[in-house]
Short mmCIF file of C-alpha atoms and ligand atoms in Angstrom, two decimals:
data_model
loop_
_atom_site.label_atom_id
_atom_site.label_comp_id
_atom_site.label_asym_id
_atom_site.label_seq_id
_atom_site.Cartn_x
_atom_site.Cartn_y
_atom_site.Cartn_z
CA MET A 1 0.17 184.67 114.18
CA ASP A 2 1.13 186.61 117.26
CA LYS A 3 4.80 187.68 117.36
CA ASN A 4 4.98 186.10 120.84
CA SER A 5 3.70 182.72 119.63
CA LYS A 6 5.88 179.70 120.25
CA VAL A 7 7.07 178.49 116.87
CA TYR A 8 8.87 175.16 116.46
CA ILE A 9 11.02 174.78 113.33
CA ALA A 10 11.82 171.08 112.88
CA GLY A 11 15.01 170.80 110.83
CA HIS A 12 16.33 174.29 111.60
CA ARG A 13 19.87 173.42 110.52
CA GLY A 14 18.84 172.31 107.04
CA LEU A 15 18.55 174.31 103.83
CA VAL A 16 14.86 175.18 104.31
CA GLY A 17 14.65 175.20 108.10
CA SER A 18 17.54 177.64 108.45
CA ALA A 19 15.92 179.95 105.89
CA ILE A 20 12.60 179.82 107.79
CA VAL A 21 14.44 180.79 111.00
CA ARG A 22 16.07 183.77 109.22
CA ASN A 23 12.70 184.84 107.82
CA LEU A 24 10.84 184.55 111.14
CA LYS A 25 13.58 186.44 113.01
CA SER A 26 13.50 189.23 110.40
CA LYS A 27 9.73 189.54 110.99
CA GLY A 28 10.12 189.84 114.74
CA TYR A 29 9.16 186.37 115.96
CA GLU A 30 11.08 185.85 119.16
CA GLN A 31 9.96 182.57 120.66
CA LEU A 32 11.51 180.12 118.24
CA ILE A 33 11.91 176.55 119.46
CA LEU A 34 14.89 174.78 117.90
CA ARG A 35 16.42 171.34 118.51
CA THR A 36 19.28 169.66 116.70
CA SER A 37 18.84 166.01 115.71
CA LYS A 38 21.23 165.09 118.52
CA GLU A 39 19.05 166.87 121.06
CA LEU A 40 15.81 165.43 119.69
CA ASP A 41 15.64 162.37 117.43
CA LEU A 42 12.41 162.92 115.51
CA ARG A 43 12.33 159.22 114.56
CA ASN A 44 11.75 158.42 118.22
CA GLN A 45 8.04 158.66 119.04
CA ASN A 46 8.44 158.89 122.84
CA ALA A 47 11.06 161.61 122.57
CA VAL A 48 8.84 163.63 120.21
CA GLN A 49 5.78 163.23 122.47
CA GLN A 50 7.71 164.37 125.54
CA PHE A 51 9.18 167.34 123.69
CA PHE A 52 5.74 168.53 122.52
CA GLU A 53 4.19 168.07 125.98
CA LYS A 54 6.98 170.11 127.54
CA GLU A 55 7.32 172.88 124.93
CA ARG A 56 3.71 173.16 123.71
CA PRO A 57 4.44 175.01 120.45
CA ASP A 58 1.63 177.06 118.88
CA TYR A 59 2.91 176.69 115.32
CA VAL A 60 5.10 174.07 113.64
CA PHE A 61 7.15 174.18 110.43
CA LEU A 62 7.93 170.54 109.59
CA ALA A 63 11.10 171.01 107.54
CA ALA A 64 13.00 168.03 108.99
CA ALA A 65 13.46 165.20 106.50
CA LYS A 66 15.92 162.77 105.02
CA VAL A 67 16.69 164.47 101.69
CA GLY A 68 19.17 164.23 98.85
CA GLY A 69 19.73 164.38 95.12
CA ILE A 70 18.95 161.80 92.48
CA LEU A 71 21.78 159.40 93.39
CA ALA A 72 21.17 159.50 97.16
CA ASN A 73 17.47 158.83 96.57
CA ALA A 74 18.21 155.88 94.31
CA THR A 75 20.91 154.44 96.62
CA TYR A 76 19.20 154.67 100.02
CA PRO A 77 15.46 154.04 99.35
CA ALA A 78 14.92 152.21 102.65
CA GLN A 79 16.25 155.13 104.69
CA PHE A 80 14.31 157.68 102.64
CA LEU A 81 11.09 155.77 103.24
CA TYR A 82 11.61 154.79 106.89
CA GLU A 83 13.12 158.00 108.24
CA ASN A 84 10.66 160.30 106.50
CA LEU A 85 7.61 158.26 107.51
CA MET A 86 8.80 158.18 111.13
CA ILE A 87 9.70 161.87 111.36
CA GLN A 88 6.48 163.15 109.82
CA SER A 89 4.16 160.68 111.59
CA ASN A 90 5.65 161.45 115.01
CA VAL A 91 5.53 165.21 114.56
CA ILE A 92 2.04 165.32 113.02
CA GLU A 93 0.52 163.08 115.71
CA ALA A 94 2.25 164.98 118.54
CA ALA A 95 1.08 168.29 117.02
CA LYS A 96 -2.51 167.03 117.05
CA GLN A 97 -2.29 165.70 120.61
CA ASN A 98 -0.79 168.93 121.89
CA LYS A 99 -3.23 171.23 120.09
CA VAL A 100 -0.82 172.96 117.72
CA LYS A 101 -2.76 175.78 116.02
CA LYS A 102 -1.23 175.31 112.58
CA LEU A 103 1.42 173.07 111.03
CA ILE A 104 3.13 173.32 107.65
CA PHE A 105 4.36 170.04 106.18
CA LEU A 106 7.01 170.30 103.47
CA GLY A 107 6.99 167.85 100.59
CA SER A 108 8.47 167.96 97.11
CA THR A 109 7.30 168.01 93.50
CA CYS A 110 8.69 164.48 93.08
CA ILE A 111 5.27 163.35 94.42
CA TYR A 112 3.88 163.80 90.88
CA PRO A 113 3.79 161.00 88.30
CA LYS A 114 6.94 160.77 86.15
CA LEU A 115 5.04 161.51 82.97
CA ALA A 116 2.36 163.86 84.31
CA PRO A 117 1.20 166.66 81.97
CA GLN A 118 3.16 169.91 82.40
CA PRO A 119 2.98 172.29 84.15
CA LEU A 120 2.13 170.17 87.19
CA LYS A 121 -1.24 171.03 88.65
CA GLU A 122 -2.03 169.92 92.20
CA GLU A 123 -4.85 167.70 90.87
CA TYR A 124 -2.35 165.43 89.04
CA LEU A 125 -1.32 163.74 92.30
CA LEU A 126 -1.72 159.94 92.11
CA THR A 127 -2.73 159.87 88.44
CA GLY A 128 0.23 157.73 87.24
CA GLU A 129 3.47 155.86 87.97
CA LEU A 130 6.13 157.65 90.02
CA GLU A 131 9.71 158.33 88.87
CA PRO A 132 11.67 155.21 90.02
CA THR A 133 14.79 157.10 91.23
CA ASN A 134 12.82 158.82 93.98
CA GLU A 135 9.82 156.59 94.47
CA ALA A 136 10.59 155.89 98.15
CA TYR A 137 10.87 159.58 99.02
CA ALA A 138 7.74 160.39 97.02
CA ILE A 139 5.68 157.68 98.74
CA ALA A 140 6.69 159.03 102.16
CA LYS A 141 5.80 162.59 101.16
CA ILE A 142 2.46 161.51 99.65
CA ALA A 143 1.71 159.74 102.94
CA GLY A 144 2.48 163.04 104.73
CA ILE A 145 0.03 164.99 102.53
CA LYS A 146 -2.67 162.39 103.07
CA MET A 147 -1.99 162.31 106.80
CA CYS A 148 -2.39 166.10 107.12
CA ASN A 149 -5.63 165.97 105.11
CA ALA A 150 -6.97 163.04 107.15
CA TYR A 151 -6.18 164.80 110.44
CA ASN A 152 -7.87 167.98 109.22
CA LYS A 153 -10.93 165.98 108.22
CA GLN A 154 -11.18 163.78 111.32
CA TYR A 155 -9.82 166.08 114.04
CA GLY A 156 -10.40 169.57 112.63
CA THR A 157 -6.68 170.44 112.68
CA GLU A 158 -5.03 173.12 110.49
CA PHE A 159 -2.24 171.09 108.89
CA ILE A 160 -1.11 172.53 105.55
CA SER A 161 1.07 170.78 102.95
CA VAL A 162 3.36 172.64 100.55
CA MET A 163 5.24 171.08 97.60
CA PRO A 164 8.34 173.04 96.64
CA THR A 165 10.14 172.64 93.36
CA ASN A 166 13.97 172.06 93.43
CA LEU A 167 15.45 174.42 96.01
CA TYR A 168 18.93 175.95 96.36
CA GLY A 169 20.71 178.58 98.43
CA PRO A 170 22.87 179.08 101.54
CA TYR A 171 23.39 176.04 103.80
CA ASP A 172 22.75 173.62 100.92
CA ASN A 173 24.53 170.26 100.79
CA PHE A 174 27.60 170.51 98.52
CA ASP A 175 28.64 166.84 98.82
CA LEU A 176 29.09 165.57 95.26
CA GLU A 177 27.55 162.14 95.87
CA THR A 178 24.44 163.11 97.84
CA SER A 179 23.63 166.70 96.81
CA HIS A 180 21.19 168.10 94.27
CA VAL A 181 22.33 169.30 90.88
CA LEU A 182 22.78 173.04 91.50
CA PRO A 183 25.18 172.86 94.47
CA ALA A 184 26.98 169.88 92.87
CA LEU A 185 27.63 171.74 89.62
CA MET A 186 28.58 174.92 91.49
CA ARG A 187 31.28 173.03 93.37
CA LYS A 188 32.49 171.11 90.31
CA ILE A 189 32.75 174.25 88.17
CA HIS A 190 34.46 176.22 90.93
CA LYS A 191 37.04 173.44 91.37
CA ALA A 192 37.57 173.19 87.60
CA LYS A 193 38.24 176.94 87.52
CA VAL A 194 40.67 176.86 90.47
CA ASN A 195 42.52 173.81 89.10
CA GLN A 196 42.50 175.26 85.56
CA ASP A 197 40.90 172.06 84.23
CA GLU A 198 39.65 171.88 80.66
CA SER A 199 36.24 170.48 81.58
CA PHE A 200 33.89 169.28 84.32
CA VAL A 201 31.38 166.42 84.44
CA VAL A 202 27.60 166.77 84.19
CA TRP A 203 25.59 163.67 85.08
CA GLY A 204 23.15 162.24 82.54
CA SER A 205 22.34 163.84 79.20
CA GLY A 206 21.90 167.47 80.30
CA SER A 207 18.47 167.52 78.66
CA PRO A 208 16.13 167.10 81.68
CA LEU A 209 14.23 170.26 82.50
CA ARG A 210 14.12 171.55 86.06
CA GLU A 211 12.78 174.57 87.92
CA PHE A 212 14.77 176.21 90.74
CA LEU A 213 13.54 178.30 93.65
CA HIS A 214 15.82 180.20 96.03
CA VAL A 215 15.35 178.94 99.58
CA ASP A 216 14.75 182.46 100.93
CA ASP A 217 11.72 182.64 98.63
CA MET A 218 10.62 179.21 99.85
CA ALA A 219 10.87 180.33 103.48
CA ASP A 220 8.98 183.52 102.68
CA ALA A 221 6.18 181.49 101.05
CA CYS A 222 5.95 179.16 104.07
CA VAL A 223 5.75 182.04 106.56
CA TYR A 224 3.24 183.85 104.32
CA LEU A 225 0.97 180.78 104.17
CA MET A 226 1.30 180.21 107.91
CA GLU A 227 0.33 183.83 108.61
CA ASN A 228 -2.42 184.25 106.04
CA CYS A 229 -4.00 180.99 104.86
CA ASN A 230 -5.94 178.14 106.37
CA ALA A 231 -6.22 174.47 105.43
CA GLU A 232 -9.59 174.91 103.74
CA GLN A 233 -8.24 177.60 101.36
CA ILE A 234 -5.22 175.51 100.50
CA ASP A 235 -7.27 172.33 100.09
CA GLU A 236 -5.10 169.22 99.60
CA PHE A 237 -1.74 171.02 99.15
CA VAL A 238 -0.13 173.85 97.18
CA ASN A 239 2.86 173.92 94.80
CA ILE A 240 5.63 176.40 95.54
CA GLY A 241 7.78 177.41 92.60
CA THR A 242 8.57 180.04 90.00
CA GLY A 243 6.77 178.45 87.05
CA LYS A 244 9.99 178.84 85.00
CA GLU A 245 12.27 176.03 83.84
CA LEU A 246 15.58 175.42 82.08
CA SER A 247 17.57 172.37 81.00
CA ILE A 248 20.43 171.00 83.10
CA PHE A 249 22.72 172.01 80.20
CA GLU A 250 21.45 175.61 80.43
CA LEU A 251 21.83 175.54 84.21
CA ALA A 252 25.47 174.47 83.81
CA GLN A 253 26.04 177.33 81.34
CA THR A 254 24.46 179.84 83.74
CA LEU A 255 26.71 178.61 86.54
CA CYS A 256 29.81 178.79 84.30
CA LYS A 257 29.06 182.44 83.55
CA VAL A 258 28.53 183.38 87.20
CA ILE A 259 31.63 181.48 88.34
CA GLY A 260 33.76 182.61 85.38
CA PHE A 261 34.75 179.25 83.89
CA GLU A 262 35.17 178.95 80.12
CA GLY A 263 35.98 175.24 79.78
CA LYS A 264 33.87 172.40 78.42
CA LEU A 265 31.06 170.21 79.73
CA GLU A 266 31.43 166.42 79.65
CA PHE A 267 28.34 164.23 80.03
CA ASP A 268 28.39 161.04 82.12
CA ALA A 269 25.73 158.82 80.57
CA THR A 270 26.14 156.19 83.28
CA LYS A 271 24.29 158.52 85.69
CA PRO A 272 20.47 158.76 85.64
CA ASP A 273 18.50 161.64 84.13
CA GLY A 274 15.52 161.08 86.39
CA THR A 275 12.20 162.59 85.47
CA PRO A 276 12.34 164.40 82.08
CA ARG A 277 10.47 167.50 83.21
CA LYS A 278 9.16 168.86 86.50
CA LEU A 279 7.57 172.30 86.14
CA THR A 280 5.09 173.53 88.72
CA ASP A 281 1.81 175.21 87.93
CA VAL A 282 1.82 178.10 90.38
CA THR A 283 -1.69 179.40 89.65
CA LYS A 284 -3.00 178.37 93.07
CA LEU A 285 -0.01 179.90 94.88
CA HIS A 286 -0.50 183.20 93.04
CA GLN A 287 -4.22 183.14 93.83
CA LEU A 288 -3.33 182.73 97.50
CA GLY A 289 -1.37 185.98 97.15
CA TRP A 290 2.30 184.94 97.06
CA HIS A 291 4.79 185.33 94.17
CA HIS A 292 8.50 184.52 94.04
CA LYS A 293 10.94 187.43 94.07
CA ILE A 294 14.44 186.03 93.46
CA GLU A 295 15.25 185.19 89.83
CA LEU A 296 17.75 182.42 89.09
CA GLN A 297 20.64 184.64 87.95
CA ARG A 298 20.62 186.70 91.15
CA GLY A 299 19.96 183.67 93.34
CA VAL A 300 22.93 181.82 91.85
CA GLN A 301 25.19 184.87 92.31
CA ASP A 302 24.20 185.16 95.98
CA THR A 303 24.62 181.43 96.56
CA TYR A 304 28.07 181.44 94.91
CA LYS A 305 29.12 184.31 97.18
CA TRP A 306 27.92 182.29 100.19
CA TYR A 307 29.70 179.18 98.88
CA LEU A 308 32.98 181.09 98.48
CA GLU A 309 32.79 182.49 102.01
CA ASN A 310 31.55 179.36 103.78
CA VAL A 311 32.50 176.24 101.85
CA ALA A 312 35.21 176.82 99.23
CA ASN A 313 37.75 178.06 101.80
CA TYR A 314 37.50 174.77 103.71
CA ASP A 315 37.32 172.45 100.70
O1 GFB B 401 18.95 167.70 91.54
P1 GFB B 401 18.93 166.25 91.21
O2 GFB B 401 19.87 165.38 91.94
O3 GFB B 401 17.49 165.66 91.47
O4 GFB B 401 19.22 166.06 89.65
P2 GFB B 401 16.09 165.49 90.72
C1 GFB B 401 18.57 166.80 88.67
C2 GFB B 401 19.16 166.49 87.31
O5 GFB B 401 20.49 167.01 87.24
C3 GFB B 401 19.27 165.01 86.95
C4 GFB B 401 21.37 166.03 86.72
O6 GFB B 401 18.93 164.84 85.59
C5 GFB B 401 20.75 164.71 87.18
O7 GFB B 401 21.24 163.62 86.43
N1 GFB B 401 22.74 166.28 87.16
C6 GFB B 401 23.78 166.65 86.36
C7 GFB B 401 23.22 166.15 88.42
N2 GFB B 401 24.92 166.73 87.06
C8 GFB B 401 24.61 166.44 88.34
C9 GFB B 401 25.38 166.36 89.54
O8 GFB B 401 26.59 166.59 89.56
N3 GFB B 401 24.70 166.05 90.69
C10 GFB B 401 23.35 165.80 90.70
N4 GFB B 401 22.75 165.51 91.87
N5 GFB B 401 22.61 165.83 89.56
C11 GFB B 401 15.41 165.02 93.16
C12 GFB B 401 14.74 163.89 93.86
O9 GFB B 401 15.27 164.73 91.83
O10 GFB B 401 14.81 166.27 93.37
C13 GFB B 401 14.32 164.21 95.22
O11 GFB B 401 15.58 162.76 93.80
C14 GFB B 401 13.73 165.60 95.37
O12 GFB B 401 13.41 163.25 95.62
C15 GFB B 401 14.54 166.64 94.66
O13 GFB B 401 12.41 165.63 94.90
C16 GFB B 401 13.93 168.01 94.71
O14 GFB B 401 15.49 166.83 90.40
O15 GFB B 401 16.20 164.55 89.57
#
């Protein structure tokens, strides 16, 4: 990848897209193409075609998506299916038509069957029933993987798919209804501390196991794969994670320590647990030459600092 290449980051205001922009800038890439969703509605095929014809990007990071935590996924399945299918289909087809050299499509480990063996190897895709709370999102992301593979096979493109584990970090969504667990608990625990409450609420049983990757590591992995790997090496797709997991209960305890809250946890059993376990097998990622660098403790400390400076003051 030439430092003067034109690089389009779809979704540059989101958690992952903004981290990819920071990473690319730090490495000296200067010709970044960025559009807000107001400037370019990626669900609109004509608009996307015109944009690609005009800008002619060399490389594309497809980090734009309709995303959310367990409740948002379960509440808005139609939007998760429709918007994601539209965004990814429009961008992938326009990238092919306009001869993009390489594209990275971002998915999620929710593509795996609910009860797949652990850790999740790439080959377990489509070997069982999906987790119902995020089936719509998973179906859209599986379609994206298959679309990239089909385009590579039929048109000889270099479209790579990456499946990150649960991500967190600066510019995350801290809305309590639609966010993922880590930012939600960070905000709840911070508020409990400020209000001197005795407890805060954790959804579900606290027993599901999850793996968390700092978004700066995710961005670094994406840029590394873009710079160093081709579609043939990656094959169908590659997991991106740490290979380490903890329970939601343990996550809440870790957050309490970092934030400095000594109260109690209450469990809300009316909320879903979702998939019981979701741990990535990162053998392939390591073989490709990339390894995560930010451990959870440090990542949570950094994210809490960012939250205090950027969100808590306005809450
Ligand atoms: O992060 P999360 O919303 O998504 O929830 P998933 C993970 C676990 O944390 C679930 C529990 O067992 C939740 O019940 N949890 C506890 C909470 N307290 C809270 C809370 O205050 N807020 C939230 N949100 N959860 C998503 C998928 O699954 O993961 C997406 O729905 C995507 O499709 C994403 O794949 C990475 O890990 O269950």
